[in-house]
Protein backbone atom coordinates (compact mmCIF):
# COMPACT_ATOMS: atom_id res chain seq x y z
CA UNK A 1 0.00 0.00 0.00
CA UNK A 2 2.88 2.36 0.75
CA UNK A 3 3.88 2.20 -2.92
CA UNK A 4 0.55 3.78 -3.79
CA UNK A 5 1.12 6.75 -1.47
CA UNK A 6 3.09 9.76 -2.63
CA UNK A 7 6.09 10.81 -0.56
CA UNK A 8 5.61 14.47 -1.41
CA UNK A 9 4.91 16.14 1.93
CA UNK A 10 3.65 19.35 0.33
CA UNK A 11 0.85 17.36 -1.28
CA UNK A 12 -0.41 16.13 2.09
CA UNK A 13 -0.16 19.63 3.54
CA UNK A 14 -2.15 21.12 0.66
CA UNK A 15 -4.70 18.31 0.55
CA UNK A 16 -5.48 18.08 4.26
CA UNK A 17 -5.38 21.83 4.91
CA UNK A 18 -7.71 22.54 2.02
CA UNK A 19 -9.95 19.59 2.92
CA UNK A 20 -10.25 20.68 6.55
CA UNK A 21 -10.98 24.32 5.67
CA UNK A 22 -13.59 23.33 3.10
CA UNK A 23 -15.03 20.77 5.53
CA UNK A 24 -15.33 23.48 8.18
CA UNK A 25 -17.11 25.72 5.69
CA UNK A 26 -19.47 22.89 4.73
CA UNK A 27 -20.05 22.07 8.40
CA UNK A 28 -21.03 25.63 9.21
CA UNK A 29 -23.33 25.78 6.17
CA UNK A 30 -24.96 22.47 7.12
CA UNK A 31 -25.27 23.63 10.71
CA UNK A 32 -27.52 26.44 9.47
CA UNK A 33 -29.83 23.85 7.90
CA UNK A 34 -29.63 21.66 11.01
CA UNK A 35 -30.53 24.60 13.26
CA UNK A 36 -33.45 25.46 10.96
CA UNK A 37 -34.67 21.86 11.10
CA UNK A 38 -34.37 21.59 14.87
CA UNK A 39 -36.08 24.95 15.51
CA UNK A 40 -38.91 24.27 13.07
CA UNK A 41 -39.21 20.69 14.32
CA UNK A 42 -39.62 22.06 17.82
CA UNK A 43 -42.21 24.56 16.60
CA UNK A 44 -44.40 22.24 14.51
CA UNK A 45 -43.77 19.07 12.51
CA UNK A 46 -45.82 20.41 9.60
CA UNK A 47 -43.48 23.43 9.47
CA UNK A 48 -40.50 21.08 9.36
CA UNK A 49 -42.07 19.21 6.44
CA UNK A 50 -42.92 22.48 4.65
CA UNK A 51 -39.36 23.77 4.93
CA UNK A 52 -38.06 20.37 3.80
CA UNK A 53 -40.05 20.65 0.59
CA UNK A 54 -38.73 24.13 -0.17
CA UNK A 55 -35.20 22.98 0.66
CA UNK A 56 -35.49 20.54 -2.25
CA UNK A 57 -35.94 23.54 -4.55
CA UNK A 58 -33.00 25.22 -2.82
CA UNK A 59 -30.94 22.07 -3.35
CA UNK A 60 -31.76 22.10 -7.05
CA UNK A 61 -30.58 25.71 -7.27
CA UNK A 62 -27.52 24.84 -5.21
CA UNK A 63 -26.56 22.05 -7.61
CA UNK A 64 -27.03 24.35 -10.60
CA UNK A 65 -24.96 27.08 -8.95
CA UNK A 66 -22.25 24.63 -7.93
CA UNK A 67 -22.18 23.35 -11.50
CA UNK A 68 -21.52 26.88 -12.70
CA UNK A 69 -18.96 27.35 -9.94
CA UNK A 70 -17.17 24.07 -10.58
CA UNK A 71 -16.71 25.03 -14.22
CA UNK A 72 -15.04 28.20 -12.93
CA UNK A 73 -12.88 26.17 -10.52
CA UNK A 74 -11.63 23.78 -13.22
CA UNK A 75 -10.53 26.54 -15.60
CA UNK A 76 -9.20 28.86 -12.88
CA UNK A 77 -7.16 26.05 -11.28
CA UNK A 78 -5.40 25.28 -14.57
CA UNK A 79 -4.68 28.95 -15.29
CA UNK A 80 -3.52 29.31 -11.68
CA UNK A 81 -1.09 26.42 -12.29
CA UNK A 82 0.25 28.38 -15.28
CA UNK A 83 0.39 31.61 -13.18
CA UNK A 84 -1.83 33.50 -15.67
CA UNK A 85 -4.12 35.91 -13.77
CA UNK A 86 -5.80 37.93 -16.50
CA UNK A 87 -7.86 34.99 -17.87
CA UNK A 88 -8.91 34.14 -14.30
CA UNK A 89 -10.55 37.57 -13.87
CA UNK A 90 -12.53 37.10 -17.07
CA UNK A 91 -13.61 33.61 -15.99
CA UNK A 92 -14.86 35.09 -12.70
CA UNK A 93 -16.95 37.56 -14.68
CA UNK A 94 -18.50 34.78 -16.78
CA UNK A 95 -19.33 32.73 -13.69
CA UNK A 96 -21.00 35.59 -11.80
CA UNK A 97 -23.17 36.50 -14.80
CA UNK A 98 -24.30 32.90 -15.24
CA UNK A 99 -24.99 32.65 -11.49
CA UNK A 100 -27.24 35.70 -11.61
CA UNK A 101 -29.08 34.22 -14.58
CA UNK A 102 -29.64 30.93 -12.72
CA UNK A 103 -30.94 32.72 -9.62
CA UNK A 104 -33.29 34.87 -11.67
CA UNK A 105 -34.78 31.92 -13.53
CA UNK A 106 -35.40 29.94 -10.35
CA UNK A 107 -36.94 32.97 -8.63
CA UNK A 108 -39.33 33.57 -11.54
CA UNK A 109 -40.51 29.95 -11.62
CA UNK A 110 -41.26 29.61 -7.90
CA UNK A 111 -42.52 33.18 -7.40
CA UNK A 112 -45.16 32.99 -10.12
CA UNK A 113 -46.01 29.27 -9.85
CA UNK A 114 -45.47 28.28 -6.18
CA UNK A 115 -48.34 25.81 -5.72
CA UNK A 116 -47.78 23.83 -8.97
CA UNK A 117 -44.07 23.51 -8.10
CA UNK A 118 -44.71 22.46 -4.50
CA UNK A 119 -47.38 19.98 -5.60
CA UNK A 120 -44.70 18.06 -7.43
CA UNK A 121 -43.23 17.07 -4.06
CA UNK A 122 -46.31 16.23 -2.00
CA UNK A 123 -50.12 16.12 -2.14
CA UNK A 124 -50.48 17.02 1.55
CA UNK A 125 -52.31 20.40 1.46
CA UNK A 126 -51.24 21.38 4.98
CA UNK A 127 -47.59 20.89 4.06
CA UNK A 128 -48.05 22.79 0.78
CA UNK A 129 -49.57 25.80 2.58
CA UNK A 130 -46.68 25.93 5.06
CA UNK A 131 -44.15 25.54 2.27
CA UNK A 132 -45.79 28.30 0.21
CA UNK A 133 -45.58 30.85 3.03
CA UNK A 134 -41.88 30.01 3.44
CA UNK A 135 -41.13 30.03 -0.30
CA UNK A 136 -42.74 33.44 -0.94
CA UNK A 137 -40.01 35.04 1.17
CA UNK A 138 -37.00 32.79 0.76
CA UNK A 139 -37.09 32.85 -3.06
CA UNK A 140 -35.66 36.39 -2.99
CA UNK A 141 -32.49 34.97 -1.44
CA UNK A 142 -31.73 33.01 -4.61
CA UNK A 143 -30.02 35.96 -6.32
CA UNK A 144 -27.65 36.50 -3.39
CA UNK A 145 -27.01 32.78 -2.92
CA UNK A 146 -25.87 32.40 -6.54
CA UNK A 147 -23.52 35.40 -6.45
CA UNK A 148 -21.91 34.32 -3.17
CA UNK A 149 -21.30 30.71 -4.13
CA UNK A 150 -19.99 31.46 -7.61
CA UNK A 151 -17.41 33.86 -6.17
CA UNK A 152 -16.40 31.43 -3.43
CA UNK A 153 -15.93 28.67 -6.03
CA UNK A 154 -13.78 30.97 -8.17
CA UNK A 155 -11.59 31.88 -5.19
CA UNK A 156 -11.22 28.19 -4.42
CA UNK A 157 -9.72 27.76 -7.90
CA UNK A 158 -6.82 30.03 -6.88
CA UNK A 159 -6.51 28.26 -3.51
CA UNK A 160 -8.22 30.96 -1.47
CA UNK A 161 -10.53 28.99 0.79
CA UNK A 162 -10.60 30.69 4.21
CA UNK A 163 -13.03 33.41 3.11
CA UNK A 164 -15.67 30.72 2.65
CA UNK A 165 -15.38 29.84 6.35
CA UNK A 166 -15.73 33.49 7.39
CA UNK A 167 -18.79 34.00 5.20
CA UNK A 168 -20.42 30.78 6.43
CA UNK A 169 -19.80 31.71 10.07
CA UNK A 170 -21.47 35.08 9.58
CA UNK A 171 -24.43 33.40 7.89
CA UNK A 172 -24.69 30.85 10.72
CA UNK A 173 -24.89 33.38 13.56
CA UNK A 174 -27.16 35.80 11.71
CA UNK A 175 -29.52 33.05 10.58
CA UNK A 176 -29.70 31.30 13.96
CA UNK A 177 -30.27 34.55 15.82
CA UNK A 178 -32.99 35.80 13.51
CA UNK A 179 -34.63 32.38 13.35
CA UNK A 180 -34.87 32.21 17.12
CA UNK A 181 -36.36 35.71 17.23
CA UNK A 182 -38.92 35.38 14.48
CA UNK A 183 -39.92 31.70 14.66
CA UNK A 184 -40.74 31.84 18.37
CA UNK A 185 -41.35 35.58 18.80
CA UNK A 186 -38.44 36.35 21.14
CA UNK A 187 -36.91 39.72 22.15
CA UNK A 188 -40.10 41.57 21.25
CA UNK A 189 -40.26 40.23 17.69
CA UNK A 190 -43.55 38.81 16.33
CA UNK A 191 -44.02 35.02 16.35
CA UNK A 192 -43.96 34.19 12.64
CA UNK A 193 -43.23 30.46 12.64
CA UNK A 194 -41.98 29.21 9.29
CA UNK A 195 -42.09 32.73 7.78
CA UNK A 196 -39.65 33.81 10.48
CA UNK A 197 -37.22 31.14 9.32
CA UNK A 198 -37.53 32.47 5.77
CA UNK A 199 -36.74 36.03 6.92
CA UNK A 200 -33.65 34.78 8.77
CA UNK A 201 -32.42 33.00 5.66
CA UNK A 202 -32.99 35.99 3.38
CA UNK A 203 -31.19 38.47 5.63
CA UNK A 204 -28.23 36.13 6.17
CA UNK A 205 -27.88 35.62 2.39
CA UNK A 206 -27.81 39.38 1.78
CA UNK A 207 -25.13 39.91 4.41
CA UNK A 208 -22.88 37.07 3.23
CA UNK A 209 -23.05 38.37 -0.35
CA UNK A 210 -21.97 41.81 0.84
CA UNK A 211 -18.99 40.30 2.67
CA UNK A 212 -17.78 38.14 -0.22
CA UNK A 213 -18.18 40.92 -2.82
CA UNK A 214 -16.20 43.30 -0.57
CA UNK A 215 -13.48 40.68 -0.21
CA UNK A 216 -13.22 40.02 -3.95
CA UNK A 217 -13.04 43.66 -5.04
CA UNK A 218 -11.22 45.23 -2.08
CA UNK A 219 -9.28 42.70 0.04
CA UNK A 220 -8.15 39.95 -2.36
CA UNK A 221 -4.57 40.30 -3.68
CA UNK A 222 -4.46 37.29 -6.01
CA UNK A 223 -7.15 37.92 -8.60
CA UNK A 224 -7.35 41.73 -8.11
CA UNK A 225 -10.84 41.89 -9.58
CA UNK A 226 -12.18 45.25 -10.77
CA UNK A 227 -15.65 46.45 -11.73
CA UNK A 228 -14.45 46.81 -15.33
CA UNK A 229 -13.58 43.09 -15.35
CA UNK A 230 -17.13 42.23 -14.38
CA UNK A 231 -18.56 44.48 -17.09
CA UNK A 232 -16.35 42.99 -19.81
CA UNK A 233 -17.13 39.88 -21.88
CA UNK A 234 -14.52 37.58 -23.45
CA UNK A 235 -16.03 35.45 -26.24
CA UNK A 236 -13.07 33.08 -26.52
CA UNK A 237 -12.99 32.32 -22.80
CA UNK A 238 -16.76 32.00 -22.75
CA UNK A 239 -16.43 29.40 -25.51
CA UNK A 240 -13.81 27.58 -23.42
CA UNK A 241 -16.04 27.80 -20.37
CA UNK A 242 -19.04 26.34 -22.22
CA UNK A 243 -16.86 23.55 -23.61
CA UNK A 244 -15.71 22.66 -20.10
CA UNK A 245 -18.58 23.81 -17.93
CA UNK A 246 -21.62 22.75 -19.97
CA UNK A 247 -21.30 19.10 -18.95
CA UNK A 248 -20.63 20.09 -15.32
CA UNK A 249 -23.72 22.30 -15.24
CA UNK A 250 -25.89 19.67 -16.94
CA UNK A 251 -24.55 16.96 -14.65
CA UNK A 252 -25.24 18.98 -11.50
CA UNK A 253 -28.60 20.14 -12.81
CA UNK A 254 -29.74 16.60 -13.58
CA UNK A 255 -28.45 15.48 -10.20
CA UNK A 256 -30.37 18.27 -8.48
CA UNK A 257 -33.53 17.34 -10.40
CA UNK A 258 -32.94 13.70 -9.48
CA UNK A 259 -32.70 14.58 -5.78
CA UNK A 260 -35.94 16.53 -6.12
CA UNK A 261 -37.58 13.50 -7.79
CA UNK A 262 -36.28 11.28 -4.99
CA UNK A 263 -37.81 13.64 -2.44
CA UNK A 264 -41.05 13.64 -4.42
CA UNK A 265 -41.16 9.83 -4.43
CA UNK A 266 -40.67 9.71 -0.65
CA UNK A 267 -42.98 12.71 -0.21
CA UNK A 268 -45.87 10.87 -1.82
CA UNK A 269 -45.39 8.10 0.73
CA UNK A 270 -46.60 10.45 3.49
CA UNK A 271 -45.60 13.37 5.71
CA UNK A 272 -43.72 11.02 8.05
CA UNK A 273 -41.44 9.98 5.19
CA UNK A 274 -40.90 13.65 4.28
CA UNK A 275 -39.83 14.60 7.80
CA UNK A 276 -37.71 11.45 8.26
CA UNK A 277 -35.91 12.01 4.97
CA UNK A 278 -35.29 15.68 5.85
CA UNK A 279 -33.75 14.73 9.19
CA UNK A 280 -31.61 11.94 7.73
CA UNK A 281 -30.44 14.15 4.85
CA UNK A 282 -29.50 17.00 7.19
CA UNK A 283 -27.58 14.73 9.57
CA UNK A 284 -25.87 13.13 6.58
CA UNK A 285 -24.82 16.54 5.22
CA UNK A 286 -23.26 17.48 8.56
CA UNK A 287 -21.32 14.22 8.86
CA UNK A 288 -20.08 14.17 5.26
CA UNK A 289 -18.45 17.59 5.28
CA UNK A 290 -14.97 16.03 5.13
CA UNK A 291 -16.03 13.80 2.24
CA UNK A 292 -17.17 16.73 0.13
CA UNK A 293 -14.26 18.85 1.32
CA UNK A 294 -11.85 16.22 -0.01
CA UNK A 295 -13.79 16.20 -3.28
CA UNK A 296 -13.24 19.94 -3.78
CA UNK A 297 -9.61 19.76 -2.64
CA UNK A 298 -8.94 16.95 -5.13
CA UNK A 299 -10.41 19.01 -7.98
CA UNK A 300 -8.22 22.04 -7.19
CA UNK A 301 -5.00 20.05 -6.69
CA UNK A 302 -5.58 17.94 -9.79
CA UNK A 303 -6.47 20.95 -11.96
CA UNK A 304 -3.50 22.96 -10.72
CA UNK A 305 -1.06 20.08 -11.32
CA UNK A 306 -2.43 19.46 -14.81
CA UNK A 307 -2.05 23.19 -15.53
CA UNK A 308 1.59 22.97 -14.43
CA UNK A 309 2.08 20.14 -16.94
CA UNK A 310 3.39 17.79 -14.23
CA UNK A 311 1.65 14.60 -15.44
CA UNK A 312 3.72 12.09 -13.35
CA UNK A 313 2.60 13.88 -10.19
CA UNK A 314 -1.01 14.01 -11.43
CA UNK A 315 -1.02 10.19 -11.56
CA UNK A 316 0.83 9.82 -8.28
CA UNK A 317 -1.56 12.13 -6.45
CA UNK A 318 -4.61 10.41 -7.96
CA UNK A 319 -3.50 7.01 -6.59
CA UNK A 320 -2.86 8.48 -3.15
CA UNK A 321 -6.15 10.34 -2.98
CA UNK A 322 -8.18 7.22 -3.75
CA UNK A 323 -6.87 5.55 -0.59
CA UNK A 324 -7.54 8.69 1.41
CA UNK A 325 -11.12 8.80 0.09
CA UNK A 326 -11.77 5.23 1.26
CA UNK A 327 -10.42 5.98 4.73
CA UNK A 328 -12.58 9.09 4.98
CA UNK A 329 -15.65 7.06 3.95
CA UNK A 330 -15.15 4.37 6.59
CA UNK A 331 -14.60 6.93 9.36
CA UNK A 332 -17.64 8.94 8.23
CA UNK A 333 -19.89 5.87 8.27
CA UNK A 334 -18.74 5.00 11.79
CA UNK A 335 -19.23 8.58 12.98
CA UNK A 336 -22.70 8.73 11.44
CA UNK A 337 -23.72 5.60 13.31
CA UNK A 338 -22.35 6.85 16.65
CA UNK A 339 -24.06 10.26 16.57
CA UNK A 340 -27.40 9.05 15.23
CA UNK A 341 -29.23 8.67 18.53
CA UNK A 342 -27.89 11.83 20.25
CA UNK A 343 -28.90 13.98 17.25
CA UNK A 344 -32.35 12.42 16.97
CA UNK A 345 -32.88 13.30 20.64
CA UNK A 346 -32.84 16.99 19.67
CA UNK A 347 -35.98 16.62 17.57
CA UNK A 348 -39.49 16.91 18.98
CA UNK A 349 -41.05 14.40 16.57
CA UNK A 350 -43.36 11.42 16.72
CA UNK A 351 -41.99 7.95 17.50
CA UNK A 352 -42.86 6.81 13.97
CA UNK A 353 -40.88 9.65 12.40
CA UNK A 354 -37.93 9.01 14.72
CA UNK A 355 -37.82 5.30 13.91
CA UNK A 356 -37.98 5.92 10.16
CA UNK A 357 -35.28 8.61 10.33
CA UNK A 358 -33.08 6.20 12.29
CA UNK A 359 -33.57 3.50 9.65
CA UNK A 360 -32.71 5.94 6.86
CA UNK A 361 -29.52 6.99 8.69
CA UNK A 362 -28.50 3.32 9.09
CA UNK A 363 -28.66 2.94 5.30
CA UNK A 364 -26.50 6.03 4.86
CA UNK A 365 -23.90 4.64 7.30
CA UNK A 366 -23.18 1.94 4.72
CA UNK A 367 -23.59 3.80 1.43
CA UNK A 368 -21.43 6.73 2.55
CA UNK A 369 -18.30 4.60 2.06
CA UNK A 370 -19.18 4.34 -1.62
CA UNK A 371 -20.08 8.03 -1.75
CA UNK A 372 -16.73 9.05 -0.29
CA UNK A 373 -14.79 7.02 -2.86
CA UNK A 374 -16.70 7.31 -6.12
CA UNK A 375 -17.93 10.89 -5.73
CA UNK A 376 -14.53 12.32 -4.85
CA UNK A 377 -12.78 10.16 -7.46
CA UNK A 378 -15.12 11.10 -10.30
CA UNK A 379 -16.13 14.70 -9.55
CA UNK A 380 -12.85 15.53 -7.83
CA UNK A 381 -10.06 13.78 -9.75
CA UNK A 382 -11.64 12.98 -13.13
CA UNK A 383 -13.61 16.20 -13.52
CA UNK A 384 -10.80 18.30 -12.03
CA UNK A 385 -8.40 16.72 -14.51
CA UNK A 386 -10.48 17.98 -17.42
CA UNK A 387 -12.85 15.14 -18.34
CA UNK A 388 -16.22 16.68 -17.51
CA UNK A 389 -18.28 14.69 -20.03
CA UNK A 390 -17.76 11.29 -18.42
CA UNK A 391 -19.26 12.26 -15.06
CA UNK A 392 -22.34 13.64 -16.82
CA UNK A 393 -22.90 10.42 -18.78
CA UNK A 394 -22.21 8.16 -15.80
CA UNK A 395 -24.55 10.01 -13.45
CA UNK A 396 -27.29 10.16 -16.07
CA UNK A 397 -27.21 6.41 -16.69
CA UNK A 398 -27.19 5.38 -13.04
CA UNK A 399 -29.77 7.87 -11.83
CA UNK A 400 -32.23 8.20 -14.69
CA UNK A 401 -32.11 4.70 -16.18
CA UNK A 402 -31.70 2.65 -13.01
CA UNK A 403 -32.27 4.28 -9.61
CA UNK A 404 -35.32 6.47 -10.27
CA UNK A 405 -37.32 3.99 -12.40
CA UNK A 406 -36.69 1.15 -9.94
CA UNK A 407 -37.54 3.25 -6.88
CA UNK A 408 -40.75 4.56 -8.52
CA UNK A 409 -41.71 0.99 -9.38
CA UNK A 410 -41.08 -0.11 -5.79
CA UNK A 411 -43.02 2.83 -4.31
CA UNK A 412 -46.07 3.09 -6.54
CA UNK A 413 -46.52 -0.33 -8.16
CA UNK A 414 -45.10 -2.84 -5.72
CA UNK A 415 -46.06 -0.72 -2.66
CA UNK A 416 -42.82 -1.45 -0.83
CA UNK A 417 -42.02 0.27 2.46
CA UNK A 418 -40.33 3.69 2.57
CA UNK A 419 -37.18 2.00 3.92
CA UNK A 420 -36.96 -0.39 0.95
CA UNK A 421 -37.49 2.52 -1.44
CA UNK A 422 -34.76 4.48 0.36
CA UNK A 423 -32.34 1.57 -0.08
CA UNK A 424 -32.94 1.61 -3.83
CA UNK A 425 -32.52 5.40 -3.99
CA UNK A 426 -29.06 5.14 -2.41
CA UNK A 427 -27.85 1.94 -4.12
CA UNK A 428 -26.00 3.81 -6.89
CA UNK A 429 -23.49 5.11 -4.35
CA UNK A 430 -22.02 1.62 -4.07
CA UNK A 431 -22.53 0.58 -7.70
CA UNK A 432 -20.66 3.60 -9.07
CA UNK A 433 -17.48 2.42 -7.34
CA UNK A 434 -17.24 -0.37 -9.93
CA UNK A 435 -17.04 2.33 -12.61
CA UNK A 436 -14.84 4.82 -10.72
CA UNK A 437 -12.00 2.39 -9.98
CA UNK A 438 -11.03 1.54 -13.59
CA UNK A 439 -11.85 5.03 -14.88
CA UNK A 440 -9.50 6.84 -12.52
CA UNK A 441 -6.62 4.41 -12.87
CA UNK A 442 -6.54 4.42 -16.67
CA UNK A 443 -5.66 8.16 -16.58
CA UNK A 444 -7.39 8.97 -19.86
CA UNK A 445 -9.13 11.87 -18.11
CA UNK A 446 -6.05 14.14 -18.08
CA UNK A 447 -6.86 17.11 -20.35
CA UNK A 448 -5.08 20.45 -20.81
CA UNK A 449 -7.96 22.96 -21.04
CA UNK A 450 -6.15 26.31 -21.13
CA UNK A 451 -5.07 28.16 -24.26
mmCIF file with all atom_site columns, C-alpha atoms in Angstrom, residues 22-101:
data_model
loop_
_atom_site.group_PDB
_atom_site.id
_atom_site.type_symbol
_atom_site.label_atom_id
_atom_site.label_alt_id
_atom_site.label_comp_id
_atom_site.label_asym_id
_atom_site.label_entity_id
_atom_site.label_seq_id
_atom_site.pdbx_PDB_ins_code
_atom_site.Cartn_x
_atom_site.Cartn_y
_atom_site.Cartn_z
_atom_site.occupancy
_atom_site.B_iso_or_equiv
_atom_site.pdbx_formal_charge
_atom_site.auth_seq_id
_atom_site.auth_comp_id
_atom_site.auth_asym_id
_atom_site.auth_atom_id
_atom_site.pdbx_PDB_model_num
ATOM 1  C CA . UNK A 1 22  ? -13.592 23.332 3.096   1.00 0.00 ? 22  UNK A CA 1
ATOM 2  C CA . UNK A 1 23  ? -15.029 20.769 5.528   1.00 0.00 ? 23  UNK A CA 1
ATOM 3  C CA . UNK A 1 24  ? -15.331 23.476 8.179   1.00 0.00 ? 24  UNK A CA 1
ATOM 4  C CA . UNK A 1 25  ? -17.109 25.718 5.692   1.00 0.00 ? 25  UNK A CA 1
ATOM 5  C CA . UNK A 1 26  ? -19.468 22.888 4.727   1.00 0.00 ? 26  UNK A CA 1
ATOM 6  C CA . UNK A 1 27  ? -20.050 22.066 8.402   1.00 0.00 ? 27  UNK A CA 1
ATOM 7  C CA . UNK A 1 28  ? -21.027 25.631 9.209   1.00 0.00 ? 28  UNK A CA 1
ATOM 8  C CA . UNK A 1 29  ? -23.331 25.777 6.175   1.00 0.00 ? 29  UNK A CA 1
ATOM 9  C CA . UNK A 1 30  ? -24.961 22.474 7.117   1.00 0.00 ? 30  UNK A CA 1
ATOM 10 C CA . UNK A 1 31  ? -25.269 23.634 10.714  1.00 0.00 ? 31  UNK A CA 1
ATOM 11 C CA . UNK A 1 32  ? -27.516 26.443 9.469   1.00 0.00 ? 32  UNK A CA 1
ATOM 12 C CA . UNK A 1 33  ? -29.825 23.847 7.898   1.00 0.00 ? 33  UNK A CA 1
ATOM 13 C CA . UNK A 1 34  ? -29.632 21.655 11.012  1.00 0.00 ? 34  UNK A CA 1
ATOM 14 C CA . UNK A 1 35  ? -30.528 24.605 13.259  1.00 0.00 ? 35  UNK A CA 1
ATOM 15 C CA . UNK A 1 36  ? -33.447 25.461 10.960  1.00 0.00 ? 36  UNK A CA 1
ATOM 16 C CA . UNK A 1 37  ? -34.675 21.864 11.096  1.00 0.00 ? 37  UNK A CA 1
ATOM 17 C CA . UNK A 1 38  ? -34.375 21.588 14.873  1.00 0.00 ? 38  UNK A CA 1
ATOM 18 C CA . UNK A 1 39  ? -36.085 24.947 15.507  1.00 0.00 ? 39  UNK A CA 1
ATOM 19 C CA . UNK A 1 40  ? -38.915 24.272 13.073  1.00 0.00 ? 40  UNK A CA 1
ATOM 20 C CA . UNK A 1 41  ? -39.214 20.688 14.317  1.00 0.00 ? 41  UNK A CA 1
ATOM 21 C CA . UNK A 1 42  ? -39.623 22.062 17.819  1.00 0.00 ? 42  UNK A CA 1
ATOM 22 C CA . UNK A 1 43  ? -42.209 24.565 16.603  1.00 0.00 ? 43  UNK A CA 1
ATOM 23 C CA . UNK A 1 44  ? -44.395 22.240 14.514  1.00 0.00 ? 44  UNK A CA 1
ATOM 24 C CA . UNK A 1 45  ? -43.773 19.072 12.509  1.00 0.00 ? 45  UNK A CA 1
ATOM 25 C CA . UNK A 1 46  ? -45.822 20.411 9.601   1.00 0.00 ? 46  UNK A CA 1
ATOM 26 C CA . UNK A 1 47  ? -43.481 23.430 9.475   1.00 0.00 ? 47  UNK A CA 1
ATOM 27 C CA . UNK A 1 48  ? -40.499 21.078 9.357   1.00 0.00 ? 48  UNK A CA 1
ATOM 28 C CA . UNK A 1 49  ? -42.072 19.207 6.436   1.00 0.00 ? 49  UNK A CA 1
ATOM 29 C CA . UNK A 1 50  ? -42.925 22.481 4.647   1.00 0.00 ? 50  UNK A CA 1
ATOM 30 C CA . UNK A 1 51  ? -39.358 23.772 4.926   1.00 0.00 ? 51  UNK A CA 1
ATOM 31 C CA . UNK A 1 52  ? -38.057 20.375 3.804   1.00 0.00 ? 52  UNK A CA 1
ATOM 32 C CA . UNK A 1 53  ? -40.053 20.645 0.587   1.00 0.00 ? 53  UNK A CA 1
ATOM 33 C CA . UNK A 1 54  ? -38.726 24.132 -0.166  1.00 0.00 ? 54  UNK A CA 1
ATOM 34 C CA . UNK A 1 55  ? -35.202 22.976 0.658   1.00 0.00 ? 55  UNK A CA 1
ATOM 35 C CA . UNK A 1 56  ? -35.487 20.539 -2.249  1.00 0.00 ? 56  UNK A CA 1
ATOM 36 C CA . UNK A 1 57  ? -35.935 23.536 -4.547  1.00 0.00 ? 57  UNK A CA 1
ATOM 37 C CA . UNK A 1 58  ? -33.000 25.218 -2.823  1.00 0.00 ? 58  UNK A CA 1
ATOM 38 C CA . UNK A 1 59  ? -30.940 22.070 -3.347  1.00 0.00 ? 59  UNK A CA 1
ATOM 39 C CA . UNK A 1 60  ? -31.757 22.098 -7.053  1.00 0.00 ? 60  UNK A CA 1
ATOM 40 C CA . UNK A 1 61  ? -30.579 25.714 -7.273  1.00 0.00 ? 61  UNK A CA 1
ATOM 41 C CA . UNK A 1 62  ? -27.515 24.840 -5.212  1.00 0.00 ? 62  UNK A CA 1
ATOM 42 C CA . UNK A 1 63  ? -26.560 22.051 -7.610  1.00 0.00 ? 63  UNK A CA 1
ATOM 43 C CA . UNK A 1 64  ? -27.033 24.346 -10.605 1.00 0.00 ? 64  UNK A CA 1
ATOM 44 C CA . UNK A 1 65  ? -24.962 27.083 -8.950  1.00 0.00 ? 65  UNK A CA 1
ATOM 45 C CA . UNK A 1 66  ? -22.251 24.634 -7.928  1.00 0.00 ? 66  UNK A CA 1
ATOM 46 C CA . UNK A 1 67  ? -22.176 23.345 -11.503 1.00 0.00 ? 67  UNK A CA 1
ATOM 47 C CA . UNK A 1 68  ? -21.523 26.884 -12.701 1.00 0.00 ? 68  UNK A CA 1
ATOM 48 C CA . UNK A 1 69  ? -18.956 27.352 -9.936  1.00 0.00 ? 69  UNK A CA 1
ATOM 49 C CA . UNK A 1 70  ? -17.168 24.072 -10.581 1.00 0.00 ? 70  UNK A CA 1
ATOM 50 C CA . UNK A 1 71  ? -16.712 25.032 -14.220 1.00 0.00 ? 71  UNK A CA 1
ATOM 51 C CA . UNK A 1 72  ? -15.041 28.204 -12.932 1.00 0.00 ? 72  UNK A CA 1
ATOM 52 C CA . UNK A 1 73  ? -12.885 26.170 -10.517 1.00 0.00 ? 73  UNK A CA 1
ATOM 53 C CA . UNK A 1 74  ? -11.632 23.783 -13.216 1.00 0.00 ? 74  UNK A CA 1
ATOM 54 C CA . UNK A 1 75  ? -10.534 26.544 -15.595 1.00 0.00 ? 75  UNK A CA 1
ATOM 55 C CA . UNK A 1 76  ? -9.196  28.864 -12.885 1.00 0.00 ? 76  UNK A CA 1
ATOM 56 C CA . UNK A 1 77  ? -7.159  26.052 -11.277 1.00 0.00 ? 77  UNK A CA 1
ATOM 57 C CA . UNK A 1 78  ? -5.401  25.275 -14.574 1.00 0.00 ? 78  UNK A CA 1
ATOM 58 C CA . UNK A 1 79  ? -4.677  28.954 -15.288 1.00 0.00 ? 79  UNK A CA 1
ATOM 59 C CA . UNK A 1 80  ? -3.520  29.305 -11.681 1.00 0.00 ? 80  UNK A CA 1
ATOM 60 C CA . UNK A 1 81  ? -1.094  26.422 -12.290 1.00 0.00 ? 81  UNK A CA 1
ATOM 61 C CA . UNK A 1 82  ? 0.245   28.379 -15.279 1.00 0.00 ? 82  UNK A CA 1
ATOM 62 C CA . UNK A 1 83  ? 0.386   31.606 -13.184 1.00 0.00 ? 83  UNK A CA 1
ATOM 63 C CA . UNK A 1 84  ? -1.832  33.498 -15.666 1.00 0.00 ? 84  UNK A CA 1
ATOM 64 C CA . UNK A 1 85  ? -4.115  35.905 -13.770 1.00 0.00 ? 85  UNK A CA 1
ATOM 65 C CA . UNK A 1 86  ? -5.801  37.930 -16.502 1.00 0.00 ? 86  UNK A CA 1
ATOM 66 C CA . UNK A 1 87  ? -7.859  34.985 -17.871 1.00 0.00 ? 87  UNK A CA 1
ATOM 67 C CA . UNK A 1 88  ? -8.914  34.144 -14.303 1.00 0.00 ? 88  UNK A CA 1
ATOM 68 C CA . UNK A 1 89  ? -10.553 37.565 -13.871 1.00 0.00 ? 89  UNK A CA 1
ATOM 69 C CA . UNK A 1 90  ? -12.532 37.098 -17.073 1.00 0.00 ? 90  UNK A CA 1
ATOM 70 C CA . UNK A 1 91  ? -13.607 33.610 -15.991 1.00 0.00 ? 91  UNK A CA 1
ATOM 71 C CA . UNK A 1 92  ? -14.856 35.091 -12.696 1.00 0.00 ? 92  UNK A CA 1
ATOM 72 C CA . UNK A 1 93  ? -16.946 37.562 -14.681 1.00 0.00 ? 93  UNK A CA 1
ATOM 73 C CA . UNK A 1 94  ? -18.499 34.781 -16.778 1.00 0.00 ? 94  UNK A CA 1
ATOM 74 C CA . UNK A 1 95  ? -19.326 32.728 -13.694 1.00 0.00 ? 95  UNK A CA 1
ATOM 75 C CA . UNK A 1 96  ? -20.996 35.593 -11.803 1.00 0.00 ? 96  UNK A CA 1
ATOM 76 C CA . UNK A 1 97  ? -23.171 36.498 -14.797 1.00 0.00 ? 97  UNK A CA 1
ATOM 77 C CA . UNK A 1 98  ? -24.300 32.897 -15.237 1.00 0.00 ? 98  UNK A CA 1
ATOM 78 C CA . UNK A 1 99  ? -24.995 32.652 -11.490 1.00 0.00 ? 99  UNK A CA 1
ATOM 79 C CA . UNK A 1 100 ? -27.237 35.702 -11.614 1.00 0.00 ? 100 UNK A CA 1
ATOM 80 C CA . UNK A 1 101 ? -29.084 34.225 -14.583 1.00 0.00 ? 101 UNK A CA 1
#
